[in-house]
DNA sequence: AGCTGAGACTCAT
DNA sequence: CTAGTCTCAGCT
């Protein structure tokens, strides 16, 4: 769900940018966004169980567009799920099932227009579709990473570490993760709206963000409601802003909100801290070093054992997840790494919650190295002694060589 | 008057 | 695994 109302509030610092501005660099792409759009183009076929790979074609056309402009796309897929986000999964699944039933009924009645509309909301991206795309990425030698947990955090990490120069997504959470450069609303020609994290302080309208520290900005976003912490009733972005500039600590904010008559649920403070830590320390994969790390390092000792930032796993386990050999949920190796045991293509239109948990676990991935530093300014000096080029086991972004 | 929350719509073709 | 945008009713 991201941060409701954040992107409209940042309108003043959204600059129209074409991807050719990123020419010569790697750019991380939220694979789910492309898959979802691609699926819309063949929703009826999928709902009726017809075999189609049009969503792959759609994604590959965008890959081609980026390459045409000299940009190296790195597609990022979701891996395991965090416990905090599990709650709404079932109700979303139920909603889609309902739409599917209604769509099929309309289809049988010959009311195709109405049926097609229902199918659009019934269709979801399944792990099989992600696998199909990954297989094609392999074929076309396109880099990708399967995040150990959330793609959001993984993409933000890569950008923060300079391993990609920008992130292409629709999700406002990237800015809470302090991603330095995000391109939103990119169309098929490569035009989009760029937001630089450092430009957020230039926003004057509809609220003045100039004296908001990164911490206060993050507090504002969490307070207004985020994936990991539902908001206090009647607390939207504007009110959250007021509390975030008026008070230093979450404790002081909650005290003030209660004094103002807001009903703060018991346990809210704890949830707030959980969300805060997740935005700061969620575990991600470092393709350059070939190890598990976190959005920000180091993780304070008392937080490092908390499950909500993603469970710790040893390097080989993590590599297995990232390369698709290991189930991100169970951490057990897939018996047949190359062949998905479920579901068969065309068997189901909507992913079950079980199926959804293994997008990253369907295909064996290989690794490829390459120059990692995507800051244009520093690209040349980096070419000489880049870690990637000197690493014998060819660690780096996953791709099929 | 300003803000929140909820529901419908968009995306793709 | 949507997330975002838009609109509007209801509340303070
Ligand atoms: Mn998100």
Coordinates of C-alpha atoms (C1' of nucleotides) and ligand atoms in Angstrom, one line a residue:
Chain A
X1 CA 0.0 0.0 0.0
X2 CA 2.9 2.4 0.4
X3 CA 2.4 5.8 2.0
X4 CA -1.0 7.1 1.0
X5 CA -0.8 10.6 -0.4
X6 CA 3.0 10.9 -0.3
X7 CA 3.7 11.0 -4.0
X8 CA 1.0 13.7 -4.7
X9 CA 2.6 15.7 -1.8
X10 CA 5.9 15.5 -3.5
X11 CA 4.6 16.7 -6.8
X12 CA 6.8 19.8 -6.6
X13 CA 10.0 17.8 -6.8
X14 CA 8.9 15.3 -9.4
X15 CA 10.9 16.1 -12.6
X16 CA 10.1 14.7 -15.9
X17 CA 13.1 12.6 -16.9
X18 CA 13.8 10.2 -19.7
X19 CA 15.7 7.0 -19.0
X20 CA 18.5 8.0 -21.4
X21 CA 19.6 10.2 -18.5
X22 CA 20.7 6.9 -16.9
X23 CA 22.6 5.7 -20.0
X24 CA 25.6 3.7 -19.2
X25 CA 24.4 2.7 -15.7
X26 CA 22.5 -0.1 -14.1
X27 CA 19.0 0.6 -13.0
X28 CA 16.9 -1.6 -10.7
X29 CA 13.4 -2.4 -11.9
X30 CA 10.5 -3.5 -9.7
X31 CA 9.6 -6.6 -11.7
X32 CA 6.2 -6.9 -10.2
X33 CA 5.1 -3.6 -11.7
X34 CA 5.9 -4.7 -15.2
X35 CA 4.4 -8.2 -14.7
X36 CA 1.2 -6.8 -13.4
X37 CA 0.8 -4.5 -16.3
X38 CA 1.7 -7.3 -18.7
X39 CA -0.9 -9.5 -17.1
X40 CA -3.6 -6.9 -17.7
X41 CA -3.0 -7.1 -21.4
X42 CA -4.0 -10.8 -21.4
X43 CA -6.3 -11.0 -18.4
X44 CA -9.2 -12.7 -20.2
X45 CA -6.9 -15.4 -21.7
X46 CA -5.4 -16.1 -18.3
X47 CA -8.8 -16.2 -16.6
X48 CA -10.1 -18.7 -19.1
X49 CA -7.0 -20.9 -18.7
X50 CA -5.7 -20.2 -22.2
X51 CA -1.9 -20.6 -22.4
X52 CA -0.3 -17.3 -23.0
X53 CA 3.1 -15.7 -22.4
X54 CA 2.1 -12.2 -23.4
X55 CA 3.1 -10.8 -20.1
X56 CA 6.7 -11.9 -20.7
X57 CA 6.7 -10.2 -24.1
X58 CA 5.4 -7.0 -22.5
X59 CA 8.2 -7.1 -19.9
X60 CA 10.9 -7.9 -22.5
X61 CA 9.8 -5.0 -24.7
X62 CA 10.5 -2.7 -21.8
X63 CA 13.8 -4.4 -21.2
X64 CA 14.6 -3.8 -24.8
X65 CA 13.6 -0.1 -24.6
X66 CA 15.9 0.4 -21.7
X67 CA 18.8 -1.3 -23.4
X68 CA 18.1 0.7 -26.5
X69 CA 18.8 3.8 -24.4
X70 CA 22.0 2.3 -23.0
X71 CA 20.5 1.4 -19.6
X72 CA 21.3 -1.9 -18.1
X73 CA 18.1 -3.1 -16.3
X74 CA 18.4 -5.3 -13.2
X75 CA 15.0 -6.8 -12.5
X76 CA 14.2 -7.3 -8.8
X77 CA 11.8 -10.0 -7.7
X78 CA 10.2 -10.5 -4.3
X79 CA 11.4 -13.4 -2.2
X80 CA 10.3 -14.3 1.3
X81 CA 7.6 -12.5 3.1
X82 CA 7.9 -10.6 6.4
X83 CA 5.5 -11.6 9.2
X84 CA 4.2 -8.1 9.4
X85 CA 2.7 -8.2 5.9
X86 CA 1.0 -11.5 6.1
X87 CA -2.4 -10.3 7.5
X88 CA -4.1 -8.8 4.4
X89 CA -3.0 -11.6 2.0
X90 CA -6.1 -13.8 2.5
X91 CA -8.7 -11.1 2.1
X92 CA -7.1 -10.0 -1.2
X93 CA -7.1 -13.5 -2.4
X94 CA -10.8 -13.8 -1.5
X95 CA -11.6 -10.6 -3.4
X96 CA -9.9 -11.9 -6.5
X97 CA -11.7 -15.2 -6.3
X98 CA -15.0 -13.4 -6.1
X99 CA -14.1 -11.3 -9.2
X100 CA -13.1 -14.5 -11.0
X101 CA -16.4 -16.2 -10.2
X102 CA -18.4 -13.2 -11.3
X103 CA -16.3 -12.8 -14.5
X104 CA -16.8 -16.4 -15.4
X105 CA -20.5 -16.1 -14.9
X106 CA -20.6 -13.0 -17.2
X107 CA -18.5 -14.8 -19.7
X108 CA -20.9 -17.8 -19.9
X109 CA -23.7 -15.3 -20.3
X110 CA -21.9 -13.9 -23.3
X111 CA -21.4 -10.5 -21.7
X112 CA -17.8 -10.3 -22.7
X113 CA -17.3 -6.6 -22.0
X114 CA -18.3 -6.9 -18.4
X115 CA -16.5 -10.2 -18.0
X116 CA -13.2 -8.7 -19.2
X117 CA -13.5 -6.0 -16.6
X118 CA -14.0 -8.5 -13.8
X119 CA -11.1 -10.6 -15.0
X120 CA -8.8 -7.6 -14.7
X121 CA -9.4 -7.5 -11.0
X122 CA -9.4 -11.3 -10.7
X123 CA -5.9 -11.7 -12.2
X124 CA -2.8 -11.7 -10.0
X125 CA 0.8 -12.2 -10.8
X126 CA 1.7 -15.8 -9.9
X127 CA 5.1 -17.3 -9.2
X128 CA 4.8 -19.2 -12.5
X129 CA 4.7 -15.9 -14.3
X130 CA 7.7 -14.7 -12.5
X131 CA 9.5 -17.9 -13.4
X132 CA 8.5 -17.4 -17.1
X133 CA 10.0 -14.0 -17.1
X134 CA 13.1 -15.1 -15.3
X135 CA 13.6 -17.8 -17.9
X136 CA 13.4 -15.2 -20.7
X137 CA 15.7 -12.9 -18.8
X138 CA 18.2 -15.7 -18.7
X139 CA 17.9 -16.3 -22.4
X140 CA 18.4 -12.6 -23.1
X141 CA 21.2 -12.2 -20.6
X142 CA 19.4 -9.7 -18.5
X143 CA 20.5 -9.3 -14.9
X144 CA 18.1 -9.8 -12.0
X145 CA 18.1 -10.4 -8.3
X146 CA 15.6 -12.3 -6.2
X147 CA 15.3 -10.4 -2.9
X148 CA 15.7 -12.5 0.2
X149 CA 12.6 -10.6 1.5
X150 CA 11.0 -7.6 -0.1
X151 CA 11.9 -6.1 -3.4
X152 CA 11.4 -2.6 -2.0
X153 CA 14.2 -2.9 0.5
X154 CA 16.4 -4.7 -2.0
X155 CA 16.1 -2.0 -4.6
X156 CA 16.7 0.7 -2.1
X157 CA 19.8 -1.0 -0.9
X158 CA 21.2 -1.4 -4.4
X159 CA 20.7 2.3 -5.1
X160 CA 22.0 3.4 -1.7
X161 CA 25.1 1.3 -2.2
X162 CA 25.7 2.8 -5.7
X163 CA 25.2 -0.6 -7.4
X164 CA 22.4 0.9 -9.4
X165 CA 21.9 4.5 -10.3
X166 CA 18.1 4.6 -9.9
X167 CA 15.1 2.5 -9.2
X168 CA 12.1 2.2 -11.5
X169 CA 8.9 1.5 -9.5
X170 CA 5.5 2.9 -8.5
X171 CA 6.0 2.4 -4.8
X172 CA 6.3 5.4 -2.5
X173 CA 8.0 3.2 0.1
X174 CA 11.3 3.5 -1.7
X175 CA 11.6 7.0 -0.4
X176 CA 11.0 5.9 3.2
X177 CA 13.9 3.5 2.6
X178 CA 15.9 6.6 1.6
X179 CA 16.4 5.5 -2.0
X180 CA 18.4 8.4 -3.5
X181 CA 16.8 8.3 -7.0
X182 CA 13.4 6.9 -8.0
X183 CA 11.7 7.0 -11.4
X184 CA 7.9 6.8 -11.1
X185 CA 5.3 6.3 -13.8
X186 CA 7.7 5.3 -16.5
X187 CA 5.9 4.7 -19.8
X188 CA 6.7 2.5 -22.7
X189 CA 8.9 5.2 -24.2
X190 CA 11.0 5.6 -21.1
X191 CA 9.5 8.9 -19.9
X192 CA 8.8 9.1 -16.2
X193 CA 8.9 11.3 -13.2
X194 CA 12.1 11.3 -11.1
X195 CA 12.2 12.0 -7.4
X196 CA 15.6 12.6 -5.8
X197 CA 15.5 11.9 -2.1
X198 CA 17.7 14.9 -1.4
X199 CA 15.1 17.1 -3.1
X200 CA 12.4 16.2 -0.7
X201 CA 13.6 19.0 1.6
X202 CA 12.7 21.5 -1.2
X203 CA 9.0 20.8 -0.9
X204 CA 7.1 23.8 0.4
X205 CA 3.6 22.8 -0.6
X206 CA 1.3 21.3 0.5
X207 CA 3.5 21.2 3.6
X208 CA 7.0 22.5 4.3
X209 CA 9.4 19.6 4.4
X210 CA 12.6 21.7 4.5
X211 CA 13.3 21.2 8.1
X212 CA 12.4 17.6 8.2
X213 CA 15.3 15.2 9.0
X214 CA 15.3 11.8 7.3
X215 CA 14.3 10.4 10.7
X216 CA 11.4 12.8 11.0
X217 CA 10.3 12.1 7.4
X218 CA 10.3 8.4 8.2
X219 CA 8.3 9.0 11.4
X220 CA 5.8 11.0 9.4
X221 CA 5.4 8.3 6.9
X222 CA 5.0 5.5 9.5
X223 CA 2.6 7.6 11.5
X224 CA 0.4 8.2 8.5
X225 CA 0.1 4.5 7.9
X226 CA 2.4 2.1 6.1
X227 CA 2.6 -1.6 5.2
X228 CA 4.0 -2.5 8.6
X229 CA 1.9 -0.3 10.9
X230 CA -1.8 0.8 10.4
X231 CA -2.3 4.4 11.3
X232 CA -4.1 5.7 14.3
X233 CA -7.6 6.5 13.2
X234 CA -7.9 10.0 11.6
X235 CA -4.1 10.2 11.3
X236 CA -3.3 11.0 7.7
X237 CA -0.2 12.5 6.1
X238 CA -0.9 16.1 7.1
X239 CA -1.5 15.4 10.7
X240 CA 1.4 13.0 10.8
X241 CA 3.5 15.8 9.5
X242 CA 2.5 18.1 12.3
X243 CA 3.3 15.6 15.0
X244 CA 6.6 14.7 13.3
X245 CA 7.9 18.3 13.3
X246 CA 6.5 19.0 16.8
X247 CA 7.9 16.0 18.6
X248 CA 11.2 14.2 18.6
X249 CA 10.4 10.7 19.7
X250 CA 7.6 8.2 18.9
X251 CA 6.7 8.2 22.6
X252 CA 6.2 12.0 22.7
X253 CA 4.2 11.8 19.5
X254 CA 1.8 9.2 20.9
X255 CA 1.4 11.2 24.1
X256 CA 0.5 14.3 22.1
X257 CA -1.9 12.3 19.9
X258 CA -3.7 10.9 23.0
X259 CA -3.8 14.4 24.6
X260 CA -5.5 15.5 21.4
X261 CA -8.2 12.9 21.9
X262 CA -7.0 10.4 19.4
X263 CA -7.5 6.7 20.2
X264 CA -4.2 5.0 20.2
X265 CA -4.5 1.2 20.1
X266 CA -2.6 -0.7 22.8
X267 CA 0.7 -1.9 21.3
X268 CA 0.8 0.9 18.8
X269 CA 4.2 2.1 20.0
X270 CA 5.7 -1.3 19.7
X271 CA 4.3 -1.6 16.1
X272 CA 5.7 1.8 15.3
X273 CA 9.2 0.8 16.4
X274 CA 8.8 -2.4 14.4
X275 CA 8.0 -0.5 11.3
X276 CA 10.8 1.9 11.9
X277 CA 13.3 -0.9 12.3
X278 CA 12.0 -2.6 9.2
X279 CA 12.6 0.5 7.1
X280 CA 16.1 0.8 8.5
X281 CA 17.3 -2.7 8.8
X282 CA 15.4 -5.1 6.6
X283 CA 17.8 -7.8 5.3
X284 CA 18.8 -7.6 1.7
X285 CA 21.3 -9.3 -0.6
X286 CA 24.6 -7.7 -1.5
X287 CA 25.4 -9.0 -5.0
X288 CA 28.8 -7.3 -5.0
X289 CA 30.0 -9.1 -1.9
X290 CA 27.8 -12.1 -2.2
X291 CA 26.4 -11.9 1.3
X292 CA 23.3 -11.1 3.2
X293 CA 23.3 -7.5 4.6
X294 CA 20.7 -4.9 5.6
X295 CA 19.4 -1.7 4.1
X296 CA 21.4 0.1 6.7
X297 CA 24.4 -1.3 8.6
X298 CA 25.2 -2.3 11.2
X299 CA 22.0 -3.6 12.7
X300 CA 21.9 -2.8 16.4
X301 CA 22.4 -6.0 18.4
X302 CA 19.0 -6.0 20.1
X303 CA 17.3 -5.6 16.7
X304 CA 19.4 -8.1 14.8
X305 CA 17.5 -11.0 16.4
X306 CA 14.1 -9.7 15.6
X307 CA 12.1 -11.7 13.0
X308 CA 10.4 -8.7 11.5
X309 CA 13.4 -7.5 9.7
X310 CA 13.7 -10.9 8.1
X311 CA 15.4 -13.9 9.6
X312 CA 19.1 -14.2 9.4
X313 CA 20.5 -17.0 7.3
X314 CA 24.0 -18.1 6.5
X315 CA 25.6 -16.9 3.3
X316 CA 25.0 -20.2 1.4
X317 CA 21.3 -20.3 2.4
X318 CA 20.9 -16.7 1.3
X319 CA 22.6 -17.4 -1.9
X320 CA 20.3 -20.3 -2.5
X321 CA 17.3 -18.0 -2.0
X322 CA 18.7 -15.3 -4.3
X323 CA 19.6 -17.9 -6.9
X324 CA 16.3 -19.6 -6.6
X325 CA 17.5 -23.0 -5.3
X326 CA 16.0 -22.5 -1.8
X327 CA 12.4 -21.8 -0.8
X328 CA 12.5 -18.4 0.8
X329 CA 9.8 -19.4 3.3
X330 CA 11.0 -22.8 4.6
X331 CA 14.7 -22.3 3.8
X332 CA 14.7 -25.8 2.5
X333 CA 16.3 -26.6 -0.8
X334 CA 14.0 -27.3 -3.6
X335 CA 14.4 -31.0 -4.5
X336 CA 14.2 -30.2 -8.2
X337 CA 15.7 -26.8 -8.6
X338 CA 15.2 -26.6 -12.3
X339 CA 11.6 -27.9 -12.4
X340 CA 8.8 -26.3 -10.5
X341 CA 6.7 -28.9 -8.7
X342 CA 3.6 -26.6 -8.8
X343 CA 1.5 -25.2 -10.1
X344 CA 1.3 -26.4 -13.7
X345 CA 0.9 -23.7 -16.2
X346 CA -2.7 -23.0 -16.8
X347 CA -3.9 -24.9 -13.8
X348 CA -4.8 -21.9 -11.7
X349 CA -5.5 -18.3 -12.5
X350 CA -5.1 -16.9 -9.1
X351 CA -2.2 -17.8 -6.9
X352 CA -3.0 -19.4 -3.6
X353 CA -1.2 -17.9 -0.7
X354 CA 1.0 -20.9 -0.6
X355 CA 2.0 -20.4 -4.2
X356 CA 2.7 -16.7 -3.7
X357 CA 5.4 -17.4 -1.2
X358 CA 7.8 -18.9 -3.6
X359 CA 8.2 -16.5 -6.5
X360 CA 11.9 -16.5 -6.0
X361 CA 12.2 -20.2 -5.6
X362 CA 11.4 -21.7 -9.0
X363 CA 14.4 -21.5 -11.1
X364 CA 18.1 -22.2 -10.7
X365 CA 19.9 -19.0 -11.3
X366 CA 23.5 -18.4 -12.2
X367 CA 25.7 -15.5 -11.4
X368 CA 27.5 -13.0 -13.5
X369 CA 29.8 -10.3 -12.5
X370 CA 30.3 -6.9 -14.0
X371 CA 31.2 -3.4 -12.9
X372 CA 29.1 -2.6 -9.9
X373 CA 29.5 1.1 -9.3
X374 CA 26.8 2.9 -11.1
X375 CA 27.8 6.5 -10.3
X376 CA 28.6 7.9 -13.6
X377 CA 31.3 10.1 -12.1
X378 CA 33.2 7.3 -10.6
X379 CA 32.6 4.7 -13.3
X380 CA 36.0 5.0 -15.0
X381 CA 38.2 4.7 -11.9
X382 CA 36.1 1.8 -10.8
X383 CA 36.7 -0.2 -14.0
X384 CA 40.3 -0.9 -13.1
X385 CA 40.0 -2.6 -9.8
X386 CA 36.3 -3.4 -9.5
X387 CA 35.5 -6.1 -7.1
X388 CA 33.4 -7.9 -9.6
X389 CA 36.1 -8.3 -12.2
X390 CA 38.6 -9.7 -9.7
X391 CA 36.3 -12.1 -8.1
X392 CA 37.0 -15.6 -9.3
X393 CA 33.6 -17.2 -8.5
X394 CA 31.9 -14.5 -10.5
X395 CA 29.7 -13.2 -7.8
X396 CA 27.2 -10.5 -8.7
X397 CA 23.8 -9.9 -10.0
X398 CA 22.1 -13.0 -11.1
X399 CA 21.7 -13.6 -14.7
X400 CA 21.8 -16.4 -17.1
X401 CA 25.1 -16.2 -19.0
Chain B
dA1 C1' -11.9 24.9 5.5
dG2 C1' -9.1 21.2 5.9
dC3 C1' -8.5 16.5 6.4
dT4 C1' -9.3 11.6 6.4
dG5 C1' -11.2 7.4 4.8
dA6 C1' -13.5 4.6 1.5
dG7 C1' -14.8 3.1 -2.9
dA8 C1' -14.3 3.1 -8.0
dC9 C1' -11.1 3.4 -11.4
dT10 C1' -6.4 2.9 -13.8
dC11 C1' -2.8 0.1 -15.6
dA12 C1' -2.8 -2.9 -20.9
dT13 C1' -4.8 -3.4 -25.7
Chain C
dC1 C1' 2.3 -8.6 -3.7
dT2 C1' -0.4 -4.4 -5.8
dA3 C1' -0.1 0.7 -5.5
dG4 C1' -1.6 4.9 -7.2
dT5 C1' -5.1 8.4 -8.5
dC6 C1' -9.4 10.6 -8.2
dT7 C1' -13.7 11.8 -6.0
dC8 C1' -16.7 12.6 -2.5
dA9 C1' -19.1 12.0 1.9
dG10 C1' -18.5 12.8 6.7
dC11 C1' -16.0 14.7 10.6
dT12 C1' -13.6 18.3 13.4
Ligands
LIG1 MN1 5.9 -1.4 -0.5

